[in-house]
CSV table of C-alpha atoms and ligand atoms in Angstrom, one decimal:
chain,number,residue,atom,x,y,z
A,60,MET,CA,27.8,9.5,-1.9
A,61,THR,CA,27.7,13.2,-1.0
A,62,THR,CA,24.3,14.5,0.0
A,63,HIS,CA,24.2,16.3,-3.4
A,64,ALA,CA,25.3,13.3,-5.4
A,65,SER,CA,22.5,11.3,-3.7
A,66,ILE,CA,19.8,14.1,-4.5
A,67,ARG,CA,20.9,14.1,-8.1
A,68,ALA,CA,20.6,10.3,-8.1
A,69,ALA,CA,17.4,10.4,-6.7
A,70,ARG,CA,16.1,13.0,-9.1
A,71,SER,CA,17.3,11.1,-11.9
A,72,ARG,CA,15.6,7.7,-10.6
A,73,ARG,CA,12.4,9.8,-10.6
A,74,ARG,CA,12.8,10.9,-14.1
A,75,ARG,CA,13.2,7.4,-15.2
A,76,MET,CA,10.3,6.2,-13.5
A,77,ALA,CA,8.0,8.9,-14.9
A,78,SER,CA,7.6,7.1,-18.1
A,79,ALA,CA,6.8,3.8,-16.4
A,80,ILE,CA,4.0,5.6,-14.2
A,81,ALA,CA,2.5,7.4,-17.4
A,82,LEU,CA,2.0,4.0,-19.2
A,83,LEU,CA,0.7,2.5,-16.1
A,84,THR,CA,-1.9,5.2,-15.6
A,85,MET,CA,-3.0,5.0,-19.1
A,86,ILE,CA,-3.8,1.4,-18.9
A,87,ALA,CA,-5.4,1.7,-15.6
A,88,THR,CA,-7.5,4.6,-16.7
A,89,GLN,CA,-8.5,2.8,-20.0
A,90,SER,CA,-9.8,-0.2,-17.6
A,91,ALA,CA,-11.7,2.3,-15.4
A,92,ILE,CA,-13.5,4.0,-18.4
A,93,ALA,CA,-14.3,0.3,-19.7
A,94,GLN,CA,-15.7,-0.7,-16.4
A,95,LYS,CA,-17.8,2.7,-16.3
A,96,THR,CA,-19.2,2.4,-19.5
A,97,LYS,CA,-20.1,-1.2,-19.0
A,98,ALA,CA,-21.4,-0.7,-15.5
A,99,PRO,CA,-21.8,-4.3,-14.7
A,100,ALA,CA,-24.5,-5.0,-12.0
A,101,LYS,CA,-22.5,-7.9,-10.4
A,102,PRO,CA,-18.6,-8.2,-10.5
A,103,PRO,CA,-17.4,-10.3,-13.4
A,104,ALA,CA,-17.0,-13.8,-12.9
A,105,ALA,CA,-13.3,-15.0,-12.4
A,106,ALA,CA,-13.3,-17.0,-15.8
A,107,ALA,CA,-14.5,-13.6,-17.7
A,108,ALA,CA,-11.1,-12.2,-16.5
A,109,ASN,CA,-9.1,-14.8,-18.3
A,110,MET,CA,-8.2,-16.2,-15.0
A,111,PRO,CA,-6.9,-19.9,-14.5
A,112,SER,CA,-9.3,-22.4,-12.9
A,113,PRO,CA,-10.0,-22.4,-9.3
A,114,ALA,CA,-7.8,-25.6,-8.8
A,115,GLN,CA,-5.0,-23.9,-10.8
A,116,ILE,CA,-5.3,-20.6,-8.5
A,117,GLN,CA,-5.0,-22.8,-5.4
A,118,ALA,CA,-2.3,-24.9,-6.6
A,119,ALA,CA,-0.3,-21.6,-7.4
A,120,VAL,CA,-1.0,-20.4,-4.0
A,121,ASP,CA,0.0,-23.8,-2.3
A,122,ALA,CA,3.2,-24.0,-4.5
A,123,ALA,CA,4.3,-20.4,-3.3
A,124,TYR,CA,3.5,-21.2,0.4
A,125,ASN,CA,5.5,-24.5,0.3
A,126,LYS,CA,8.3,-22.9,-1.6
A,127,TYR,CA,9.1,-20.1,0.8
A,128,LYS,CA,7.8,-21.1,4.1
A,129,ASN,CA,11.2,-22.2,5.2
A,130,LEU,CA,12.9,-19.4,3.8
A,131,ASP,CA,15.0,-17.8,6.5
A,132,SER,CA,16.1,-14.4,5.3
A,133,GLY,CA,15.3,-11.1,6.5
A,134,LYS,CA,14.8,-9.3,9.9
A,135,VAL,CA,11.7,-8.3,11.7
A,136,ALA,CA,11.4,-4.6,12.1
A,137,ASP,CA,12.5,-3.3,15.6
A,138,TYR,CA,12.6,0.4,15.5
A,139,ILE,CA,9.1,0.4,16.8
A,140,PRO,CA,9.9,-1.8,20.0
A,141,ILE,CA,6.7,-4.0,19.9
A,142,LEU,CA,7.4,-5.2,16.2
A,143,GLY,CA,10.5,-6.8,17.4
A,144,LYS,CA,8.6,-9.4,19.1
A,145,ALA,CA,6.8,-10.4,15.8
A,146,ASP,CA,6.7,-14.3,15.2
A,147,PRO,CA,9.2,-14.6,12.1
A,148,LYS,CA,7.6,-17.8,11.2
A,149,LEU,CA,4.2,-16.5,10.6
A,150,PHE,CA,3.5,-16.7,6.9
A,151,GLY,CA,-0.2,-16.4,5.3
A,152,ILE,CA,-1.4,-15.7,1.7
A,153,ALA,CA,-4.8,-14.9,0.4
A,154,VAL,CA,-5.8,-14.2,-3.3
A,155,VAL,CA,-9.5,-13.0,-3.9
A,156,THR,CA,-10.8,-12.9,-7.2
A,157,ALA,CA,-13.6,-11.3,-8.9
A,158,ASP,CA,-16.2,-13.7,-7.6
A,159,GLY,CA,-15.3,-13.0,-4.0
A,160,LYS,CA,-13.5,-16.4,-3.9
A,161,VAL,CA,-10.7,-16.6,-1.2
A,162,TYR,CA,-7.7,-18.8,-2.1
A,163,THR,CA,-5.5,-19.1,1.0
A,164,ALA,CA,-2.2,-20.9,2.5
A,165,GLY,CA,-0.7,-20.9,5.6
A,166,ASP,CA,-1.8,-18.8,8.7
A,167,VAL,CA,-4.5,-16.1,7.3
A,168,THR,CA,-6.1,-15.2,10.7
A,169,LYS,CA,-3.1,-14.0,12.7
A,170,GLU,CA,-3.2,-10.1,12.8
A,171,VAL,CA,-0.2,-7.9,12.3
A,172,SER,CA,-0.5,-4.1,12.2
A,173,ILE,CA,-1.2,-2.7,8.8
A,174,GLN,CA,1.8,0.0,9.0
A,175,SER,CA,2.4,1.7,5.8
A,176,ILE,CA,-0.2,-0.3,3.7
A,177,SER,CA,-2.7,2.2,5.5
A,178,LYS,CA,-1.1,5.0,3.6
A,179,VAL,CA,-3.0,3.6,0.2
A,180,PHE,CA,-6.5,3.7,2.0
A,181,THR,CA,-6.1,7.3,3.6
A,182,MET,CA,-5.1,8.4,0.0
A,183,ALA,CA,-8.1,6.9,-1.2
A,184,ARG,CA,-10.2,8.5,1.2
A,185,VAL,CA,-8.7,12.0,0.4
A,186,ILE,CA,-9.0,11.5,-3.3
A,187,GLN,CA,-12.6,10.5,-3.0
A,188,ASP,CA,-13.5,13.4,-0.8
A,189,SER,CA,-11.3,16.2,-2.3
A,190,GLY,CA,-10.2,14.9,-5.8
A,191,GLU,CA,-7.1,13.7,-7.5
A,192,MET,CA,-5.5,17.3,-7.6
A,193,ALA,CA,-5.6,17.9,-3.9
A,194,ILE,CA,-3.1,15.1,-3.4
A,195,GLU,CA,-1.0,16.2,-6.6
A,196,ASN,CA,-0.9,19.7,-5.5
A,197,ASN,CA,-0.4,19.5,-1.8
A,198,ILE,CA,2.0,16.4,-1.6
A,199,GLY,CA,3.1,15.3,-5.0
A,200,VAL,CA,3.1,11.8,-6.9
A,201,ASP,CA,6.5,11.4,-7.5
A,202,ALA,CA,9.0,8.9,-6.1
A,203,THR,CA,11.6,10.2,-4.0
A,204,GLY,CA,14.0,7.2,-4.3
A,205,MET,CA,14.8,7.4,-0.7
A,206,LYS,CA,13.8,5.7,2.6
A,207,PHE,CA,10.2,6.1,3.7
A,208,ASN,CA,11.0,8.2,6.4
A,209,SER,CA,13.8,10.5,4.7
A,210,ILE,CA,13.8,14.0,5.7
A,211,ILE,CA,16.4,14.9,2.9
A,212,ALA,CA,13.3,14.0,0.6
A,213,VAL,CA,11.5,16.8,2.1
A,214,GLU,CA,14.2,19.1,2.1
A,215,VAL,CA,15.0,18.9,-1.6
A,216,GLU,CA,11.6,20.6,-2.6
A,217,LYS,CA,10.5,22.1,0.7
A,218,GLY,CA,7.7,19.2,1.1
A,219,ALA,CA,6.5,19.2,-2.3
A,220,GLU,CA,7.1,16.7,-5.2
A,221,ILE,CA,7.0,13.6,-2.8
A,222,ASN,CA,3.9,11.1,-2.5
A,223,PRO,CA,1.5,9.8,0.0
A,224,MET,CA,3.3,6.4,0.4
A,225,VAL,CA,6.3,8.1,2.4
A,226,ASN,CA,6.1,9.4,5.8
A,227,PRO,CA,6.0,13.0,5.2
A,228,GLY,CA,3.4,12.8,2.5
A,229,ALA,CA,1.4,10.0,4.4
A,230,ILE,CA,1.1,12.2,7.5
A,231,THR,CA,0.2,15.1,5.5
A,232,THR,CA,-2.6,13.0,3.5
A,233,THR,CA,-3.9,12.1,7.2
A,234,SER,CA,-4.1,16.0,7.9
A,235,MET,CA,-6.1,16.3,4.8
A,236,VAL,CA,-9.0,13.9,5.9
A,237,GLY,CA,-12.0,16.2,6.9
A,238,GLY,CA,-13.8,16.2,10.2
A,239,ALA,CA,-14.6,18.6,13.1
A,240,ASN,CA,-12.3,16.6,15.7
A,241,ALA,CA,-9.7,14.0,16.0
A,242,ASP,CA,-12.7,11.3,16.6
A,243,ALA,CA,-14.7,12.4,13.5
A,244,ILE,CA,-11.5,12.1,11.2
A,245,TRP,CA,-10.7,8.6,13.0
A,246,GLN,CA,-14.2,7.5,12.1
A,247,LYS,CA,-13.8,8.3,8.5
A,248,ILE,CA,-10.5,6.6,8.3
A,249,ILE,CA,-11.4,3.4,9.9
A,250,GLY,CA,-14.7,3.5,8.1
A,251,THR,CA,-12.9,3.5,4.9
A,252,TYR,CA,-10.6,0.7,5.7
A,253,ASN,CA,-13.6,-1.3,7.0
A,254,ASP,CA,-15.2,-1.0,3.6
A,255,PHE,CA,-12.3,-2.1,1.9
A,256,ALA,CA,-11.7,-5.0,4.0
A,257,GLY,CA,-15.4,-6.1,4.4
A,258,ARG,CA,-15.3,-6.1,8.3
A,259,ASN,CA,-14.7,-4.1,11.2
A,260,LEU,CA,-11.2,-3.6,11.9
A,261,SER,CA,-9.5,-2.4,15.2
A,262,VAL,CA,-6.5,-0.9,16.5
A,263,LEU,CA,-3.8,-3.0,18.0
A,264,ASP,CA,-3.5,-1.0,21.1
A,265,GLU,CA,0.1,-2.2,22.1
A,266,VAL,CA,1.4,-1.5,18.9
A,267,TYR,CA,-0.1,2.0,18.9
A,268,GLN,CA,1.3,2.8,22.5
A,269,SER,CA,4.8,1.5,21.3
A,270,GLU,CA,4.9,3.5,18.3
A,271,ALA,CA,3.5,6.7,19.8
A,272,ALA,CA,6.0,6.4,22.7
A,273,THR,CA,8.9,6.2,19.9
A,274,ASN,CA,7.8,8.2,16.9
A,275,GLN,CA,9.9,11.4,17.6
A,276,ARG,CA,11.2,11.2,14.0
A,277,ASN,CA,7.5,11.4,12.8
A,278,GLN,CA,6.5,14.1,14.9
A,279,ALA,CA,9.5,16.0,13.6
A,280,ILE,CA,8.5,15.2,9.8
A,281,GLY,CA,5.0,16.5,10.6
A,282,SER,CA,6.4,19.7,12.3
A,283,LEU,CA,8.3,20.2,9.0
A,284,MET,CA,5.5,19.7,6.7
A,285,TYR,CA,3.7,22.3,8.8
A,286,ALA,CA,6.5,24.7,8.6
A,287,TYR,CA,6.6,24.2,4.8
A,288,GLY,CA,2.7,24.9,4.7
A,289,HIS,CA,1.4,21.4,3.6
A,290,ILE,CA,0.1,20.5,6.8
A,291,HIS,CA,-2.5,23.6,7.7
A,292,ASP,CA,-3.2,22.9,11.4
A,293,ASN,CA,-2.2,20.7,14.4
A,294,PRO,CA,0.5,18.7,13.0
A,295,ALA,CA,0.7,16.8,16.4
A,296,GLN,CA,-2.9,15.3,15.8
A,297,ALA,CA,-2.2,14.5,12.3
A,298,THR,CA,0.8,12.5,13.3
A,299,ASP,CA,-1.0,10.9,16.2
A,300,ILE,CA,-4.0,10.0,13.9
A,301,TYR,CA,-1.2,8.6,11.5
A,302,THR,CA,0.3,6.4,14.2
A,303,LYS,CA,-3.1,5.2,15.1
A,304,GLN,CA,-4.0,4.3,11.5
A,305,CYS,CA,-0.7,2.3,11.2
A,306,ALA,CA,-1.6,0.1,14.2
A,307,VAL,CA,-4.8,-1.3,12.8
A,308,GLY,CA,-4.6,-5.1,12.9
A,309,VAL,CA,-5.2,-7.1,9.8
A,310,ASN,CA,-4.7,-10.5,8.7
A,311,ALA,CA,-3.6,-11.9,5.0
A,312,LYS,CA,-7.2,-12.4,4.2
A,313,ASP,CA,-8.0,-8.7,5.1
A,314,LEU,CA,-5.2,-7.4,2.9
A,315,GLY,CA,-6.3,-9.7,0.2
A,316,MET,CA,-9.8,-8.3,0.3
A,317,MET,CA,-8.5,-4.9,0.5
A,318,ALA,CA,-6.4,-5.3,-2.6
A,319,ALA,CA,-9.1,-7.0,-4.4
A,320,THR,CA,-11.4,-4.0,-3.8
A,321,LEU,CA,-8.8,-2.0,-5.6
A,322,ALA,CA,-8.6,-4.7,-8.4
A,323,PHE,CA,-12.4,-4.4,-9.2
A,324,GLY,CA,-12.9,-0.7,-9.5
A,325,GLY,CA,-13.3,0.1,-5.6
A,326,ARG,CA,-16.0,-2.3,-5.0
A,327,ASN,CA,-15.7,-5.2,-2.3
A,328,PRO,CA,-16.1,-8.3,-4.1
A,329,VAL,CA,-17.7,-9.7,-1.1
A,330,THR,CA,-20.0,-7.3,0.3
A,331,GLY,CA,-20.5,-5.5,-2.9
A,332,LYS,CA,-19.9,-2.0,-1.1
A,333,GLN,CA,-18.4,0.6,-3.3
A,334,ALA,CA,-15.4,1.8,-1.2
A,335,ILE,CA,-14.5,4.4,-3.5
A,336,ASP,CA,-15.7,5.5,-6.9
A,337,ALA,CA,-14.0,3.3,-9.7
A,338,VAL,CA,-13.0,6.6,-11.5
A,339,HIS,CA,-10.4,7.4,-8.7
A,340,VAL,CA,-8.9,3.6,-8.6
A,341,PRO,CA,-6.4,4.3,-11.2
A,342,SER,CA,-4.6,7.0,-9.4
A,343,VAL,CA,-4.4,5.2,-6.2
A,344,LEU,CA,-2.7,2.3,-8.2
A,345,ALA,CA,-0.4,4.8,-10.1
A,346,VAL,CA,1.1,5.9,-6.7
A,347,MET,CA,1.4,2.5,-5.3
A,348,ALA,CA,3.3,1.5,-8.5
A,349,THR,CA,5.6,4.5,-8.2
A,350,ALA,CA,6.3,4.3,-4.6
A,351,GLY,CA,4.7,1.3,-2.9
A,352,LEU,CA,8.0,-0.6,-2.1
A,353,TYR,CA,10.0,2.5,-1.4
A,354,ASP,CA,13.3,2.7,-2.9
A,355,ASP,CA,12.9,-1.0,-4.5
A,356,SER,CA,9.6,0.1,-6.2
A,357,GLY,CA,11.3,0.3,-9.7
A,358,LYS,CA,12.7,-3.2,-9.3
A,359,TRP,CA,9.5,-4.6,-8.2
A,360,LEU,CA,7.4,-3.0,-11.1
A,361,TYR,CA,10.2,-4.1,-13.5
A,362,HIS,CA,9.6,-7.8,-12.5
A,363,THR,CA,5.9,-7.9,-11.6
A,364,GLY,CA,4.1,-4.9,-13.2
A,365,LEU,CA,1.9,-5.1,-10.1
A,366,PRO,CA,0.9,-2.0,-8.0
A,367,ALA,CA,1.7,-3.1,-4.4
A,368,LYS,CA,2.3,-1.6,-1.1
A,369,SER,CA,4.3,-2.9,1.9
A,370,GLY,CA,4.1,-2.2,5.7
A,371,VAL,CA,6.9,-2.9,8.2
A,372,GLY,CA,4.5,-5.2,10.2
A,373,GLY,CA,5.4,-7.6,7.4
A,374,GLY,CA,2.3,-7.3,5.1
A,375,ILE,CA,2.3,-6.6,1.2
A,376,ILE,CA,-0.8,-6.1,-0.9
A,377,ALA,CA,-0.6,-6.2,-4.8
A,378,VAL,CA,-3.3,-5.6,-7.2
A,379,SER,CA,-3.9,-7.2,-10.6
A,380,PRO,CA,-6.6,-4.8,-12.1
A,381,GLY,CA,-9.6,-6.8,-13.1
A,382,LYS,CA,-7.9,-10.2,-12.1
A,383,PHE,CA,-7.3,-10.6,-8.6
A,384,GLY,CA,-6.2,-8.9,-5.2
A,385,ILE,CA,-3.4,-10.7,-2.9
A,386,GLY,CA,-2.4,-9.9,0.4
A,387,VAL,CA,0.6,-11.9,2.2
A,388,VAL,CA,1.9,-11.4,5.8
A,389,SER,CA,5.3,-12.6,6.8
A,390,PRO,CA,7.3,-10.2,9.3
A,391,PRO,CA,11.1,-10.6,8.4
A,392,LEU,CA,12.0,-7.7,6.1
A,393,ASP,CA,14.7,-6.8,3.6
A,394,ALA,CA,16.8,-3.8,3.8
A,395,ALA,CA,14.5,-1.5,1.8
A,396,GLY,CA,11.8,-2.5,4.7
A,397,ASN,CA,9.6,-4.9,2.4
A,398,SER,CA,8.6,-8.6,3.5
A,399,VAL,CA,11.1,-10.9,2.1
A,400,ARG,CA,8.5,-13.9,1.8
A,401,ALA,CA,5.8,-11.9,0.8
A,402,GLN,CA,7.5,-10.4,-2.3
A,403,ARG,CA,8.7,-13.7,-3.5
A,404,ALA,CA,5.3,-15.4,-3.1
A,405,ILE,CA,3.5,-12.5,-4.7
A,406,ALA,CA,5.9,-12.7,-7.7
A,407,ASP,CA,5.5,-16.4,-8.1
A,408,ILE,CA,1.6,-16.4,-7.9
A,409,SER,CA,1.2,-13.5,-10.3
A,410,ALA,CA,3.6,-15.2,-12.6
A,411,ALA,CA,1.7,-18.3,-12.6
A,412,LEU,CA,-2.0,-16.6,-12.9
A,413,GLY,CA,-0.8,-14.2,-15.6
A,414,GLY,CA,-1.3,-11.0,-13.3
A,415,ASN,CA,1.2,-8.6,-14.9
A,416,PRO,CA,-1.0,-5.8,-16.7
A,417,TYR,CA,1.7,-5.2,-19.1
A,418,GLN,CA,1.8,-8.6,-20.4
A,419,VAL,CA,-0.6,-9.0,-23.1
A,420,ALA,CA,-1.9,-12.3,-24.7
A,421,LYS,CA,-0.7,-12.9,-28.2
A,422,ARG,CA,-3.4,-12.1,-30.8
B,584,DON,O1,5.6,5.6,10.5
B,584,DON,C1,6.3,4.5,10.6
B,584,DON,O2,7.6,4.6,10.4
B,584,DON,C2,5.5,3.2,10.6
B,584,DON,N1,4.3,3.5,11.2
B,584,DON,C3,5.1,2.7,9.1
B,584,DON,C4,6.4,2.6,8.1
B,584,DON,C5,6.2,1.6,7.2
B,584,DON,O3,5.4,0.7,7.5
B,584,DON,C6,7.1,1.3,6.2
B,584,DON,N2,6.9,0.3,5.3
B,584,DON,N3,7.6,-0.4,4.7
């Protein structure tokens, strides 16, 4: 395909996705309004959200784990050198329900770097502090239909009309976190991640060093977003903090908890802490639905209906609003950069639990 033909194809993919996003945003907004008006003092019990029984949930998690644990497909990322050393057999699943119960299978304690999943939570921080329009006006909320580190996607609209899930949008989002210096900005970012996860997370230093030494493409992207006026100051600092946020260590349980906090109106179902206001959650989920799995986002939404986000460390989070959050870790990735086992496990578990928000029970 010529560059022009691929730009036209990407634009037409964006248009096709627009109607799906509008529908999802409407459903999510209605659910946020309902949550706001009822303002439950405690998170609702799992049974209240039409969830299967605890035994059924655990059976669905076990079944997916057993079905895919020996699946030998995909390749661990190695464009960040240290990621090439990841254990391809690592596989852990965690589903977290409204009552804070955690259903697990496999290894849910081994940490991988959060990578692009971090983009969701930095975006959440910026929306919480500066409002929805700050992201929409400065970055955009449209799928690019291109790779996560595409420079062509920046060039098409001079850095506008992209989204916070691709690297140019994510580095710009990080540049929008307020703070007097790099440390203050970092404390805000990691503090937000901690609130979502319900524990203190830390940076995997080896991963940070490995990516910092090899992230010339991201440095170029940061400079380009500065040249186009989307990053207002110090693109090198924004890229460095972005690199650090991608190196935060998480296990499947952390990811399940972070997803569940989004599933339950921004409130961590175990600690009870409000990580972001419920009113902002629909916007975060809408961008995940649009662009969370990069150029395979449409296919993913078509099959599952779930807002999700992947990272090249092998993690994926997915959110069934009001029902559950799920986190899966398994390093081998497909051609689009999404964990192979994680996608399959989440799709199966969500189907078993009735997780698709577009699927309405017969009346
Ligand atoms: O900037 C990068 O390339 C990585 N730190 C993150 C990329 C990523 O996770 C894309 N995920 N599917």
